[in-house]
Amino acid sequence: NRPLGLIALRDEPRADAAQAIAELRAMGLGATMLTGDNPRTAAAIASGLGLEYKAGMMPEDKLAAIRALSAEGGVMMIGDGINDASALKQADVGVAMGSGTDVALETADAALLRDRVRDVPAQIRLARGAMANVRQNIAIALGLKGVFLVTTVLGITGLWPAILADTGATVLVTLNALRLLRFDPERG
């Protein structure tokens, strides 16, 4: 009639979570853990990672939290369970962990197939690199078109050099875009 032992269980953060949070912080991004775990467990995990947290959350609570965070700016939600699905859909970008449930994977905009938290900052670096490349390509293309439009109207160049320059711009932006093949999102 007395207890002979006690078994306590809790989720542990993924091995690379602390490094991923540090990388996000270095990129100027914040992170908040939304969990259904009890507040003591959430506090223990969050404090080890240096995260803000909200605990004891049901799926509708996570959805409301994502809506509130969205009012402050863009939100990326990373989740892996059925209870994350509605919040993944609500976020500006929903990312499912590769080992997650089918519902989370279907609802999310992207999936991390290697199941590493460090892939989150890598994914952001790759997206930023791609957008920088797009801006460069637009500047190159419009710049060349503008130069040859003006020089053609002023009679400095003819129509054929302008047409060749337009083709050259296509080659230049294609070569610039191919630089992304060497982009290492682990380093940035």
Tab-separated table of C-alpha atoms in Angstrom:
chain	number	residue	atom	x	y	z
A	1	ASN	CA	0.000	0.000	0.000
A	2	ARG	CA	2.881	2.379	-0.614
A	3	PRO	CA	4.646	3.499	-3.793
A	4	LEU	CA	7.734	1.506	-4.667
A	5	GLY	CA	9.018	3.799	-7.350
A	6	LEU	CA	8.372	6.773	-9.567
A	7	ILE	CA	8.738	7.017	-13.320
A	8	ALA	CA	8.929	10.461	-14.875
A	9	LEU	CA	9.048	11.146	-18.616
A	10	ARG	CA	9.486	14.307	-20.609
A	11	ASP	CA	10.264	15.267	-24.151
A	12	GLU	CA	13.830	16.274	-24.818
A	13	PRO	CA	14.830	18.855	-27.412
A	14	ARG	CA	16.465	17.553	-30.545
A	15	ALA	CA	20.247	17.391	-30.333
A	16	ASP	CA	20.775	20.296	-32.721
A	17	ALA	CA	18.001	22.536	-31.355
A	18	ALA	CA	20.251	24.800	-29.243
A	19	GLN	CA	22.558	25.464	-32.190
A	20	ALA	CA	19.585	26.136	-34.489
A	21	ILE	CA	18.126	28.658	-32.013
A	22	ALA	CA	21.523	30.378	-31.740
A	23	GLU	CA	21.737	30.597	-35.548
A	24	LEU	CA	18.236	32.066	-35.758
A	25	ARG	CA	19.106	34.616	-33.080
A	26	ALA	CA	22.285	35.538	-35.008
A	27	MET	CA	20.078	36.116	-38.065
A	28	GLY	CA	17.958	38.561	-36.056
A	29	LEU	CA	15.012	36.188	-35.713
A	30	GLY	CA	13.173	35.254	-32.540
A	31	ALA	CA	11.634	31.931	-31.594
A	32	THR	CA	8.799	30.921	-29.300
A	33	MET	CA	7.984	27.338	-28.328
A	34	LEU	CA	4.273	26.503	-28.408
A	35	THR	CA	3.656	23.229	-26.610
A	36	GLY	CA	0.945	21.115	-25.120
A	37	ASP	CA	3.349	20.059	-22.357
A	38	ASN	CA	2.765	21.245	-18.818
A	39	PRO	CA	4.374	24.572	-17.851
A	40	ARG	CA	7.149	23.064	-15.690
A	41	THR	CA	8.345	20.765	-18.451
A	42	ALA	CA	8.078	23.551	-21.030
A	43	ALA	CA	10.029	25.932	-18.791
A	44	ALA	CA	12.813	23.386	-18.296
A	45	ILE	CA	13.177	22.739	-22.025
A	46	ALA	CA	12.795	26.384	-23.058
A	47	SER	CA	15.296	27.664	-20.521
A	48	GLY	CA	17.914	25.220	-21.793
A	49	LEU	CA	17.394	26.554	-25.313
A	50	GLY	CA	16.972	30.220	-24.411
A	51	LEU	CA	13.441	30.331	-25.801
A	52	GLU	CA	10.222	32.034	-24.887
A	53	TYR	CA	7.434	29.502	-24.433
A	54	LYS	CA	3.708	29.043	-24.094
A	55	ALA	CA	2.651	25.773	-22.460
A	56	GLY	CA	-0.483	23.689	-21.956
A	57	MET	CA	-1.720	24.615	-25.427
A	58	MET	CA	-4.455	22.838	-27.317
A	59	PRO	CA	-4.503	23.037	-31.152
A	60	GLU	CA	-6.893	26.006	-31.080
A	61	ASP	CA	-4.567	27.788	-28.628
A	62	LYS	CA	-1.630	27.320	-31.009
A	63	LEU	CA	-3.761	28.664	-33.841
A	64	ALA	CA	-4.658	31.750	-31.782
A	65	ALA	CA	-0.997	32.251	-30.828
A	66	ILE	CA	0.079	32.111	-34.490
A	67	ARG	CA	-2.617	34.657	-35.375
A	68	ALA	CA	-1.383	36.965	-32.601
A	69	LEU	CA	2.253	36.597	-33.668
A	70	SER	CA	1.257	37.242	-37.309
A	71	ALA	CA	-0.092	40.627	-36.288
A	72	GLU	CA	3.485	41.570	-35.301
A	73	GLY	CA	5.073	40.364	-38.560
A	74	GLY	CA	5.798	37.283	-40.646
A	75	VAL	CA	5.611	33.946	-38.835
A	76	MET	CA	7.158	30.589	-39.641
A	77	MET	CA	5.665	27.660	-37.745
A	78	ILE	CA	7.592	24.422	-37.420
A	79	GLY	CA	5.637	21.408	-36.221
A	80	ASP	CA	5.285	17.666	-36.547
A	81	GLY	CA	1.970	16.577	-35.104
A	82	ILE	CA	-1.744	16.545	-35.784
A	83	ASN	CA	-2.134	19.184	-33.070
A	84	ASP	CA	0.135	21.508	-35.106
A	85	ALA	CA	-1.733	21.219	-38.415
A	86	SER	CA	-4.076	24.207	-38.075
A	87	ALA	CA	-1.252	26.459	-36.838
A	88	LEU	CA	0.996	25.278	-39.704
A	89	LYS	CA	-1.724	26.279	-42.157
A	90	GLN	CA	-2.297	29.667	-40.463
A	91	ALA	CA	1.387	30.672	-40.400
A	92	ASP	CA	2.874	32.659	-43.259
A	93	VAL	CA	5.164	29.669	-43.808
A	94	GLY	CA	4.381	26.287	-42.286
A	95	VAL	CA	7.233	23.777	-42.072
A	96	ALA	CA	6.716	20.156	-41.052
A	97	MET	CA	9.462	17.972	-39.660
A	98	GLY	CA	10.050	14.966	-41.903
A	99	SER	CA	9.219	12.462	-39.170
A	100	GLY	CA	5.921	14.231	-38.497
A	101	THR	CA	2.405	12.984	-39.028
A	102	ASP	CA	0.890	12.822	-42.489
A	103	VAL	CA	-1.543	15.610	-41.558
A	104	ALA	CA	1.306	17.959	-40.615
A	105	LEU	CA	3.236	17.095	-43.777
A	106	GLU	CA	0.176	17.654	-45.983
A	107	THR	CA	-0.771	20.941	-44.319
A	108	ALA	CA	2.680	22.528	-44.281
A	109	ASP	CA	4.154	24.640	-47.067
A	110	ALA	CA	7.526	22.882	-46.754
A	111	ALA	CA	9.048	19.869	-45.051
A	112	LEU	CA	12.455	19.268	-43.506
A	113	LEU	CA	13.202	15.787	-44.723
A	114	ARG	CA	16.423	15.257	-42.767
A	115	ASP	CA	14.570	15.934	-39.520
A	116	ARG	CA	17.228	18.355	-38.275
A	117	VAL	CA	16.264	21.611	-36.581
A	118	ARG	CA	19.415	23.245	-38.012
A	119	ASP	CA	17.799	22.913	-41.427
A	120	VAL	CA	15.390	25.722	-40.423
A	121	PRO	CA	18.052	28.491	-40.423
A	122	ALA	CA	19.624	26.865	-43.483
A	123	GLN	CA	16.261	27.034	-45.271
A	124	ILE	CA	15.929	30.719	-44.363
A	125	ARG	CA	19.466	31.472	-45.597
A	126	LEU	CA	18.727	29.704	-48.884
A	127	ALA	CA	15.470	31.660	-49.315
A	128	ARG	CA	17.276	34.936	-48.592
A	129	GLY	CA	20.036	34.008	-51.056
A	130	ALA	CA	17.461	33.174	-53.735
A	131	MET	CA	15.639	36.474	-53.208
A	132	ALA	CA	18.927	38.404	-53.404
A	133	ASN	CA	19.643	36.605	-56.664
A	134	VAL	CA	16.207	37.509	-58.026
A	135	ARG	CA	16.775	41.189	-57.152
A	136	GLN	CA	20.190	41.116	-58.847
A	137	ASN	CA	18.706	39.524	-61.959
A	138	ILE	CA	15.950	42.124	-62.167
A	139	ALA	CA	18.511	44.922	-61.794
A	140	ILE	CA	20.746	43.416	-64.502
A	141	ALA	CA	17.883	42.837	-66.939
A	142	LEU	CA	16.168	46.192	-66.445
A	143	GLY	CA	19.489	48.047	-66.340
A	144	LEU	CA	20.626	46.657	-69.690
A	145	LYS	CA	17.211	47.239	-71.251
A	146	GLY	CA	17.191	50.818	-69.943
A	147	VAL	CA	20.691	51.580	-71.252
A	148	PHE	CA	19.956	50.209	-74.708
A	149	LEU	CA	16.517	51.825	-74.855
A	150	VAL	CA	18.055	55.230	-74.206
A	151	THR	CA	21.024	54.699	-76.540
A	152	THR	CA	18.757	53.385	-79.304
A	153	VAL	CA	16.319	56.314	-78.976
A	154	LEU	CA	19.267	58.742	-79.036
A	155	GLY	CA	20.627	57.027	-82.152
A	156	ILE	CA	23.868	55.896	-80.498
A	157	THR	CA	23.131	52.193	-81.059
A	158	GLY	CA	20.939	50.476	-83.573
A	159	LEU	CA	18.073	48.093	-83.071
A	160	TRP	CA	20.167	44.946	-83.611
A	161	PRO	CA	22.720	45.696	-80.879
A	162	ALA	CA	19.782	46.354	-78.535
A	163	ILE	CA	18.256	42.982	-79.469
A	164	LEU	CA	21.618	41.258	-78.938
A	165	ALA	CA	21.994	43.043	-75.587
A	166	ASP	CA	18.568	41.733	-74.568
A	167	THR	CA	19.677	38.192	-75.405
A	168	GLY	CA	22.915	38.859	-73.525
A	169	ALA	CA	20.895	39.951	-70.504
A	170	THR	CA	19.084	36.615	-70.588
A	171	VAL	CA	22.425	34.804	-70.595
A	172	LEU	CA	23.751	36.974	-67.750
A	173	VAL	CA	20.744	36.449	-65.485
A	174	THR	CA	20.801	32.710	-66.202
A	175	LEU	CA	24.490	32.513	-65.272
A	176	ASN	CA	23.839	34.586	-62.146
A	177	ALA	CA	20.985	32.265	-61.139
A	178	LEU	CA	23.240	29.226	-61.611
A	179	ARG	CA	25.454	30.574	-58.815
A	180	LEU	CA	22.789	29.295	-56.398
A	181	LEU	CA	23.903	25.760	-57.209
A	182	ARG	CA	27.095	26.479	-55.239
A	183	PHE	CA	25.239	28.171	-52.375
A	184	ASP	CA	25.869	26.439	-49.057
A	185	PRO	CA	22.908	27.134	-46.751
A	186	GLU	CA	24.833	25.698	-43.805
A	187	ARG	CA	27.246	28.636	-44.002
A	188	GLY	CA	25.134	31.277	-45.726
